[in-house]
XYZ file of C-alpha atoms in Angstrom:
515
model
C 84.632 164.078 144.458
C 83.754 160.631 146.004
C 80.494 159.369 147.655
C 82.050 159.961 151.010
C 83.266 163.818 150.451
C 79.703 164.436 148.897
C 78.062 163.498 152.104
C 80.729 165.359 154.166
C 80.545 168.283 152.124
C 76.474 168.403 152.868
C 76.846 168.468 156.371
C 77.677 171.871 158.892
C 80.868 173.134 159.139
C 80.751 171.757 162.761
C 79.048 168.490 161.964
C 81.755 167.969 158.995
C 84.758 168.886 161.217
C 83.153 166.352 163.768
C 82.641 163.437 161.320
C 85.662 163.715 159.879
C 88.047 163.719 162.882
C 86.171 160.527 164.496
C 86.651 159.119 160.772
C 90.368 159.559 160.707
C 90.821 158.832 164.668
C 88.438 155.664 164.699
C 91.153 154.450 161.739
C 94.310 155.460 163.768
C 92.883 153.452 167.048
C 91.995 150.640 164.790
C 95.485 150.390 163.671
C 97.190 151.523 167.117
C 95.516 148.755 169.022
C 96.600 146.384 166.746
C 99.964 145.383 168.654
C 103.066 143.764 167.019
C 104.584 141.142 168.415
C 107.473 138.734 167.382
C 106.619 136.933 164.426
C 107.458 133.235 163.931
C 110.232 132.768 161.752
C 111.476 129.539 160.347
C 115.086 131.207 159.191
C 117.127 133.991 158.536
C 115.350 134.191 155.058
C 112.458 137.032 155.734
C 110.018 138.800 153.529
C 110.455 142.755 152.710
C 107.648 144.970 153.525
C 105.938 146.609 150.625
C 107.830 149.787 150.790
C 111.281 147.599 150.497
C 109.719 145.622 147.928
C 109.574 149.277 146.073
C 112.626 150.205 146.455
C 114.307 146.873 145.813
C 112.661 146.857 142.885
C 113.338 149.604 141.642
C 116.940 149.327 142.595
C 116.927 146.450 140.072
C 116.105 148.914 137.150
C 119.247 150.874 138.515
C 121.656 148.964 140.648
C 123.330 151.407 143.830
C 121.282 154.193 142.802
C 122.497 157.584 145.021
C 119.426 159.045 145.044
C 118.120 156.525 147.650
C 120.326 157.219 150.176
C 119.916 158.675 153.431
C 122.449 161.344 154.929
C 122.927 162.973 157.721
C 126.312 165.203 158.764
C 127.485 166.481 162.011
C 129.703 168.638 163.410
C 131.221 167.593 166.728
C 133.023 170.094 169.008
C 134.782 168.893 172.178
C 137.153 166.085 173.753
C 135.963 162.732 171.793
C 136.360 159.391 172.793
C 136.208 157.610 169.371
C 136.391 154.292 171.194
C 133.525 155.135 172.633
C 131.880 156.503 169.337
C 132.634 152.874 167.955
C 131.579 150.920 170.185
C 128.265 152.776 170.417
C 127.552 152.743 166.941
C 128.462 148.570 167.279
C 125.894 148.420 169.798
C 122.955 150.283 168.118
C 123.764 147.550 164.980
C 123.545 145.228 167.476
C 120.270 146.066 168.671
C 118.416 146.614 165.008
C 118.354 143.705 162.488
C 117.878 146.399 159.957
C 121.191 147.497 160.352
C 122.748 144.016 159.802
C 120.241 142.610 157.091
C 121.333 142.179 153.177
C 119.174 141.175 150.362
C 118.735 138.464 148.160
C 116.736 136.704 145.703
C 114.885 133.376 145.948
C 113.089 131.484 143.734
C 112.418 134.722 141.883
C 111.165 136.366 145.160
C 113.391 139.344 147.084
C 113.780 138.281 150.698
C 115.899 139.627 153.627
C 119.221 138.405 154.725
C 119.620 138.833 158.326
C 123.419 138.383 159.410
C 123.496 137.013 163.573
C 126.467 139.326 163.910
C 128.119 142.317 162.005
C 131.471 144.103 163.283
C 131.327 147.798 162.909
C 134.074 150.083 162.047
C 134.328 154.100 161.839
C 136.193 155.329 158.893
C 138.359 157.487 160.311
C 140.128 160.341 157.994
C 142.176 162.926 159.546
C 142.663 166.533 158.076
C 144.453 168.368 160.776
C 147.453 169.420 159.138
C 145.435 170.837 155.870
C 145.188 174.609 155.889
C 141.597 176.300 156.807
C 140.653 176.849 153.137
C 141.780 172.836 152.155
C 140.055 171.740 154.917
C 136.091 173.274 154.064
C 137.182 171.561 150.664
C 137.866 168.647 151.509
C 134.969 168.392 153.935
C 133.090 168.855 150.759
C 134.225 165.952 148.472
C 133.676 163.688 151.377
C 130.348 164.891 152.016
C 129.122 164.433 148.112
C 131.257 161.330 148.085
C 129.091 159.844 150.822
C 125.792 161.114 149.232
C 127.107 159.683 145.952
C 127.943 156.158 147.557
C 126.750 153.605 145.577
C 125.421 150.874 148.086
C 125.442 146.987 146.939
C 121.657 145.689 148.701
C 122.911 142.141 148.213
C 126.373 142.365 150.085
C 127.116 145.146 151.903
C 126.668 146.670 155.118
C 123.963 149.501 154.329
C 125.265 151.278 157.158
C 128.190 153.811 156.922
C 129.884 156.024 159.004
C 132.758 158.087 158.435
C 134.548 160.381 161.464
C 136.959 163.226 160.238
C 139.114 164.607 162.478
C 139.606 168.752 161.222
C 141.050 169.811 164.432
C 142.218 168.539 168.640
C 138.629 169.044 169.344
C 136.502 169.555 166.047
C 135.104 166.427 163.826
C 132.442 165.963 161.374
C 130.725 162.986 161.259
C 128.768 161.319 158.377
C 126.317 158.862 158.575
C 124.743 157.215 155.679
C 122.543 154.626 155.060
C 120.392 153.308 152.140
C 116.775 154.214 152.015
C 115.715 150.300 152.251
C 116.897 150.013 155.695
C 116.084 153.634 157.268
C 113.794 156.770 156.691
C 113.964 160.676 158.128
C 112.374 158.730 161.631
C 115.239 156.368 161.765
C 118.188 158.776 161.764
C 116.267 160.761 165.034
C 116.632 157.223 166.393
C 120.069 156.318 165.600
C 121.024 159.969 167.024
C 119.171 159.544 170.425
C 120.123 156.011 171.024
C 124.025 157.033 169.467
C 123.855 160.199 172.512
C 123.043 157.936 174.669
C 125.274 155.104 174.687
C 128.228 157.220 174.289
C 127.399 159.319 177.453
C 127.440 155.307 179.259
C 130.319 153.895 177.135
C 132.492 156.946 177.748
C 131.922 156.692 181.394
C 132.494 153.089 181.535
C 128.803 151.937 182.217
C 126.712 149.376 180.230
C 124.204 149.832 177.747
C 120.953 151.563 179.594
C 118.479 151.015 176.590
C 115.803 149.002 176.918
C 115.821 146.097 174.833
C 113.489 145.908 171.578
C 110.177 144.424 171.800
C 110.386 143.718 168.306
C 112.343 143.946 165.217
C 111.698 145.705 161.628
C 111.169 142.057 160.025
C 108.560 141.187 162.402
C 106.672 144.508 161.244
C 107.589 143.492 157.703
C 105.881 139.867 158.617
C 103.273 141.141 160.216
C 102.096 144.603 157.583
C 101.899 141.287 154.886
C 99.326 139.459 156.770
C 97.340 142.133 158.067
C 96.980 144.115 155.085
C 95.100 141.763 152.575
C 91.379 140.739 152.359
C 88.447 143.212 153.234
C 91.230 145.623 154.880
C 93.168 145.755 152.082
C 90.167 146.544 149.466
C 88.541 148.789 151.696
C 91.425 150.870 151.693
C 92.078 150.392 148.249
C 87.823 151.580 147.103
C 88.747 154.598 148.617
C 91.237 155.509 146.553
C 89.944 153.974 142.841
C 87.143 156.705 144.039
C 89.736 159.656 144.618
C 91.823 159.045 141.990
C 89.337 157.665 139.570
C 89.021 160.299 136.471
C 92.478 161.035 134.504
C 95.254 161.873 136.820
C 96.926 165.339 135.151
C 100.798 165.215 134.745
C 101.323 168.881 136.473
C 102.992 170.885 133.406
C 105.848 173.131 135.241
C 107.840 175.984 133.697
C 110.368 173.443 132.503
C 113.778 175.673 131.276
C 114.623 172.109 129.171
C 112.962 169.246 127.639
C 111.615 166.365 129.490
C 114.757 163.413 129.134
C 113.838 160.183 127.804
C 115.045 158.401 131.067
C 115.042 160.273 134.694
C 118.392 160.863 135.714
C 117.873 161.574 139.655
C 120.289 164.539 138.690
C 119.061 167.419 141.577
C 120.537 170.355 143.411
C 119.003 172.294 146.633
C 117.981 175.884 147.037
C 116.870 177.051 150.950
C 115.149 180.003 151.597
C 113.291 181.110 155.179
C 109.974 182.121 156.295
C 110.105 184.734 159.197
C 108.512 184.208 162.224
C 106.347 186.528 162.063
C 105.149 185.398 159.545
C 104.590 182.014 160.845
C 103.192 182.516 163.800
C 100.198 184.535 161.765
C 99.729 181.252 160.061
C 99.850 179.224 162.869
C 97.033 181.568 164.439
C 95.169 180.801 161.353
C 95.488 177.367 161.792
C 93.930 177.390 165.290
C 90.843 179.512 163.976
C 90.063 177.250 161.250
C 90.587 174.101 163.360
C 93.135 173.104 160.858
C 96.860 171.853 160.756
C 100.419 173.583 159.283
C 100.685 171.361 157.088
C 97.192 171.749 155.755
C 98.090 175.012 155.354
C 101.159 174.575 153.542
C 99.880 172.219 151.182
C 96.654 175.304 150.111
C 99.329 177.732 149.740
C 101.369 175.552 147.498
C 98.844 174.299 145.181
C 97.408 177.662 144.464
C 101.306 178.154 143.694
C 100.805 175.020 141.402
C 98.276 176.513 139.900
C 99.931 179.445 139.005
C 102.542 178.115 137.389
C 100.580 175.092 135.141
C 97.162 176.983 134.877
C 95.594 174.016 135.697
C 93.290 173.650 138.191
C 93.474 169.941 139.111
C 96.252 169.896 141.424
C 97.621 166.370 141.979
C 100.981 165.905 144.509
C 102.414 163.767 146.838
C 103.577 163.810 150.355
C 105.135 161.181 153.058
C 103.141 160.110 156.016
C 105.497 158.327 158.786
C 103.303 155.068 159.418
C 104.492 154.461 162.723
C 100.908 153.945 164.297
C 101.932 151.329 166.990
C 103.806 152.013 169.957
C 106.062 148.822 168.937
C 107.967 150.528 166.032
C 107.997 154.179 166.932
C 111.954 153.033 168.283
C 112.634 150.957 165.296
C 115.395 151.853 162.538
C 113.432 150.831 159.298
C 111.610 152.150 156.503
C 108.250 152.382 157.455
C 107.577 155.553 155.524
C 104.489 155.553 153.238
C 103.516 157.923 150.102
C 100.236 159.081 149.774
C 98.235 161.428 146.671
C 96.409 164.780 147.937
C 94.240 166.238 144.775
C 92.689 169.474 144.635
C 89.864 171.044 142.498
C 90.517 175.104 142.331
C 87.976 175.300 139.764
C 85.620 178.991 140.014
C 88.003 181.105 141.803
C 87.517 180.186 145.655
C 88.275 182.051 148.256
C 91.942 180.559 150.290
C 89.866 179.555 153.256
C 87.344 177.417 150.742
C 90.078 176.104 149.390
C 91.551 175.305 152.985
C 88.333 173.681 154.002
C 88.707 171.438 150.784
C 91.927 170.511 151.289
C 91.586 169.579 155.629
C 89.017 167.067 153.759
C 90.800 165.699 151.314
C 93.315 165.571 153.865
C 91.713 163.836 156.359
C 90.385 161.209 154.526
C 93.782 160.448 152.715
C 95.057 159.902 156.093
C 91.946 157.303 156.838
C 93.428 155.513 153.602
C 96.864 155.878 154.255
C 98.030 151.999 154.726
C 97.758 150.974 151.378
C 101.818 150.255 150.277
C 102.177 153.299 147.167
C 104.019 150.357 145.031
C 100.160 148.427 145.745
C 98.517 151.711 144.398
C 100.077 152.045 141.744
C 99.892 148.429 140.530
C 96.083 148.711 141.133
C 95.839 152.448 139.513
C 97.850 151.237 136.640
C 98.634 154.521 135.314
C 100.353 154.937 132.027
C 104.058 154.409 133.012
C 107.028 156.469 132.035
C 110.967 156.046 132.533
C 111.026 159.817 132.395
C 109.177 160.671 135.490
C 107.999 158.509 139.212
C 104.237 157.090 138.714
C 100.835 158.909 139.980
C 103.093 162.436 140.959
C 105.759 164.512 139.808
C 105.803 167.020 143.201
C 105.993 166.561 146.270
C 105.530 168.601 149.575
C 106.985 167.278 152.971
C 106.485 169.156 156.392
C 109.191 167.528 158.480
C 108.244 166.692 161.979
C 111.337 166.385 163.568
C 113.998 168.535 164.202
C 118.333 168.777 164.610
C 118.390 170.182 168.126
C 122.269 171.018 169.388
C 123.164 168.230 171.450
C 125.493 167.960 174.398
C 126.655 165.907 176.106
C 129.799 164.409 178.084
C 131.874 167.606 177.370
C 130.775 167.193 173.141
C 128.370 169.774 171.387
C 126.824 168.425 168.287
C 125.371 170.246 165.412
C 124.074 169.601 162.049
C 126.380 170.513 158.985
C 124.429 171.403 156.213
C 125.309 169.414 153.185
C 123.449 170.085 149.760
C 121.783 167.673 148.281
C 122.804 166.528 144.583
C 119.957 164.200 143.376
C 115.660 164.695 143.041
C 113.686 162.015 142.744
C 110.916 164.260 141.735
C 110.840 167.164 139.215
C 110.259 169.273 142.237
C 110.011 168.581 145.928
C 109.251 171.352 148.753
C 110.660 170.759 152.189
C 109.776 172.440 155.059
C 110.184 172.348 158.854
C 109.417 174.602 161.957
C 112.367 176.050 163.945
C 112.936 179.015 166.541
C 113.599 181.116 163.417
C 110.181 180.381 161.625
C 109.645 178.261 158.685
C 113.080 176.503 157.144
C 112.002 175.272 153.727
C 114.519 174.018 150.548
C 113.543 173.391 147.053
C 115.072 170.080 145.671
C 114.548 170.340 142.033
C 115.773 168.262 138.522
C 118.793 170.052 137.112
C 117.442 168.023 133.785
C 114.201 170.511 134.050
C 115.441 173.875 135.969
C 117.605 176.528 135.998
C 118.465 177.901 139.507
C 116.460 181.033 138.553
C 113.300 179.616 138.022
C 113.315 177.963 141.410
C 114.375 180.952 142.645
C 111.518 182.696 141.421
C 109.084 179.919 142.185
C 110.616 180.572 146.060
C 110.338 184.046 145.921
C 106.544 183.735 144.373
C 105.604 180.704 147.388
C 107.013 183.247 150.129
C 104.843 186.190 149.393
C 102.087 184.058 148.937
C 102.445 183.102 152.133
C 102.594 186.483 153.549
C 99.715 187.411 151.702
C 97.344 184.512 153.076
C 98.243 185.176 156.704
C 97.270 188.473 156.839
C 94.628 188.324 154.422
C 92.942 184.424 153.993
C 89.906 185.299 152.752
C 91.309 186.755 149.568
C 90.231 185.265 146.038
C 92.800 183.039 144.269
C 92.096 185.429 140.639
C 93.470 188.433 143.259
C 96.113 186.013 145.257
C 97.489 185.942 141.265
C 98.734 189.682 141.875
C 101.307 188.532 143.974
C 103.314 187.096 140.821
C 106.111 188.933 139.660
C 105.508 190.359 136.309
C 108.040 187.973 134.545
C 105.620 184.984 135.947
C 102.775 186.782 134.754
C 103.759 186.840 131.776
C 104.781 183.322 131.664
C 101.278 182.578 133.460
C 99.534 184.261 130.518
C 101.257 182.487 127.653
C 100.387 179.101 129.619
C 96.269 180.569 129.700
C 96.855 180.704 125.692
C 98.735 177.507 124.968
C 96.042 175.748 127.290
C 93.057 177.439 125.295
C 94.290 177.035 122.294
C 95.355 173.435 122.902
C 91.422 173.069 123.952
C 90.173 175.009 120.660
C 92.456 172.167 118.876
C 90.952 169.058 120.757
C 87.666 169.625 120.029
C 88.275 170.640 116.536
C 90.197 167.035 115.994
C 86.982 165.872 117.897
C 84.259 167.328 115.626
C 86.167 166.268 112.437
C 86.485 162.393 113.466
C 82.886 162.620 114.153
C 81.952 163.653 110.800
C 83.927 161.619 109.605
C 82.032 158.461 111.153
């Protein structure tokens, strides 16, 4: 626990909720009233940001990498006017840099390539005279096909779109882009701003959007000089402090061995939270002053625990970092990863260990400009090819949501497509909708079978139930929830971990006699 969270933790539960919301919202206004404007530029030669610098490194080590891309299908039902479609999509590449910027390398240094113009085209397929059952499978191989698109960051356009036609008045529509240029924010963007011009292009009007009061390079020019100096290793103290003693490697019910090199290979597994269910959580949340998320992030790591029988619980989670007004309309990656640990140690209560984690929470979001490529060069953990630095899970509560569209005689909805890579051994995604929670499990097909995850999903949702109805309960009782298979598992874990103990400190004793 750092210097800070000892102090907190001495205070009242009021003082402590006090202190720690003026800590986190004196940071946000700090940043917030820090406006961006157009930066000077003395060519079309501009630095990346540092989370483009991450990825562009790291597409280096693997060259059009899928697992970086972003992808989003729709299903489009009504008269189209593909013209229209076109020339809409033209227009939004128009207005973002982003979406007409390539990379290159100078003098040893990554920079971006901003092109003045780019001419957009729609790949248009059409599958109208394919039977019903042809069609779904068709609509299949091009959706994994554009997941699996390999993207060249020094050439080509990292935005693509591809329109099938499946009947007179049914499309779906696929839009991917890599992860350098665009993150979950960006495709809400691209959507409202894509809605929008079609409803004026179809009728024959102009553009109605605003134009930009800056561009994603001028953030990218501006994040480099602001965050350096004092700012920089302020930030930076705070988390040498919270990540300071060994970070543990979280040690999952892998059904195979670890591979030598991560292979991104991933499948998806969805499952549902009733409503009922969440709204009981949600009327926990406004009792204990806390958020979903918060929430959702207790629940899992007592389900981490479970599972590794270890009780410091170290994952990862994405935090938007869109804290001026100037780039919440901006297509870019702006997205930043931060580490949330957790101590379960002597059996707490769910609601202690709630309390414990709105801290951690709370301060982590204080801390939360530091680039994840800068914390790990400064954390310098032990580095693997096998597994991403610092974490190996990941929880994301999704902010936004796929709302049916319509417009100009067109109804759009989202077509689920699976997702085929992980980045992480296991990541847990979760949104609210009308129908409660809508989580999926993206896990390694190198480490799971679908089983386990499905009894990891089956475990997380009556854990859930349980803490809704009953917070207060002890995590040594929450453990009852496990099906017996997992208690057994759980068990052989406890034994493994004691006896791996036992054999430590007997390796221990004997090199100290030895001396």
């Amino acid at each position: 626990m750092t210097d800070l969270a000892k102090r907190i933790a001495a205070l009242s539960p009021e003082k402590r909720q006090i202190l720690l919301q003026k800590l986190n919202n004196n940071k946000q206004d700090n940043i917030s009233h820090q406006r961006i404007l157009p930066q000077t530029r003395n060519s079309n030669l501009l630095p990346l940001s540092f989370s483009q610098q991450r990825l562009w490194y790291l597409d280096q080590l693997e060259p059009g990498n899928p697992a970086f891309n972003i992808c989003q299908s729709m299903r489009l039902i009504g008269l189209l006017n593909v013209p229209a479609l076109e020339q809409s999509f033209q227009e939004v590449v128009s207005r973002h840099e982003i979406l007409r910027t390539t990379f290159t390398v100078v003098d040893g240094q990554p920079l971006q390539v901003i092109n003045p113009t780019t001419v957009f085209k729609l790949k248009l397929l059409n599958l109208q005279e394919l039977s019903p059952s042809q069609k779904q499978t068709e609509v299949s191989r091009i959706a994994n096909e554009e997941i699996k698109f390999t993207f060249d960051l020094t050439k080509d356009s990292l935005l693509r779109v591809t329109l099938v036609q499946l009947e007179a008045r049914e499309y779906a529509l696929f839009v991917s882009m890599h992860h350098i240029i665009a993150d979950g924010w960006s495709i809400d963007v691209l959507i409202r701003e894509i809605t929008t011009l079609y409803e004026a292009f179809s009728r024959g009007y102009s553009s109605p959007l605003p134009e930009l009061p800056i561009q994603y390079a001028d953030f990218a020019i501006w994040q480099r000089r602001w965050l350096q100096g004092q700012e920089l290793d302020t930030q930076i103290r705070y988390w040498q402090q919270q990540l300071a003693n060994s970070i543990p490697e979280l040690n999952l019910p892998f059904d195979h061995p670890r591979p030598a090199i991560q292979t991104y290979r991933g499948e998806q597994q969805s499952f549902v939270i009733p409503k009922a269910v969440s709204d009981k959580l949600k009327t926990l949340n406004n009792k204990e002053g806390i958020t979903l998320f918060m929430t959702l992030l207790a629940a899992f790591n007592i389900l981490l625990h479970w599972y590794t029988n270890q009780e410091d619980i170290v994952i990862g989670t994405d935090i938007a970092n869109r804290n001026q007004i100037e780039n919440k309309e901006l297509i870019g990656f702006f997205v930043n990863q931060i580490v949330l640990r957790t101590n379960l140690f002597g059996n707490p209560k769910f609601l202690e260990i709630l309390q414990q984690v709105k801290e951690t929470s709370l301060e982590a979001y204080a801390h939360q400009y530091v680039p994840f490529d800068k914390l790990v060069e400064v954390l310098n953990p032990k580095r693997n090819l096998s597994h991403t630095p610092l974490f190996n899970v990941k929880l994301v509560l999704e902010n936004t949501q796929n709302p049916t569209l319509e417009f100009s005689g067109l109804t759009i909805t989202p077509l689920a497509v699976e997702k085929k890579s992980s980045q992480f051994d296991l990541l847990l995604e979760l949104s609210e909708t009308n129908r409660g929670l809508c989580g999926s499990w993206v896990y390694s097909t190198d480490l799971f079978e679908t089983s386990t995850i499905s009894r990891i999903s089956t475990n997380f949702q009556a854990l859930l139930t349980k803490i809704a109805t009953y917070p207060e309960t002890h995590l040594s009782e929450l453990k009852n929830i496990l099906s017996e298979s997992d208690q057994q598992l759980h068990q052989a874990q406890t034994q493994n971990y004691e006896l791996s103990i036992k054999h430590s400190l007997k390796n221990i004793k004997r090199r100290v006699s030895n001396q």
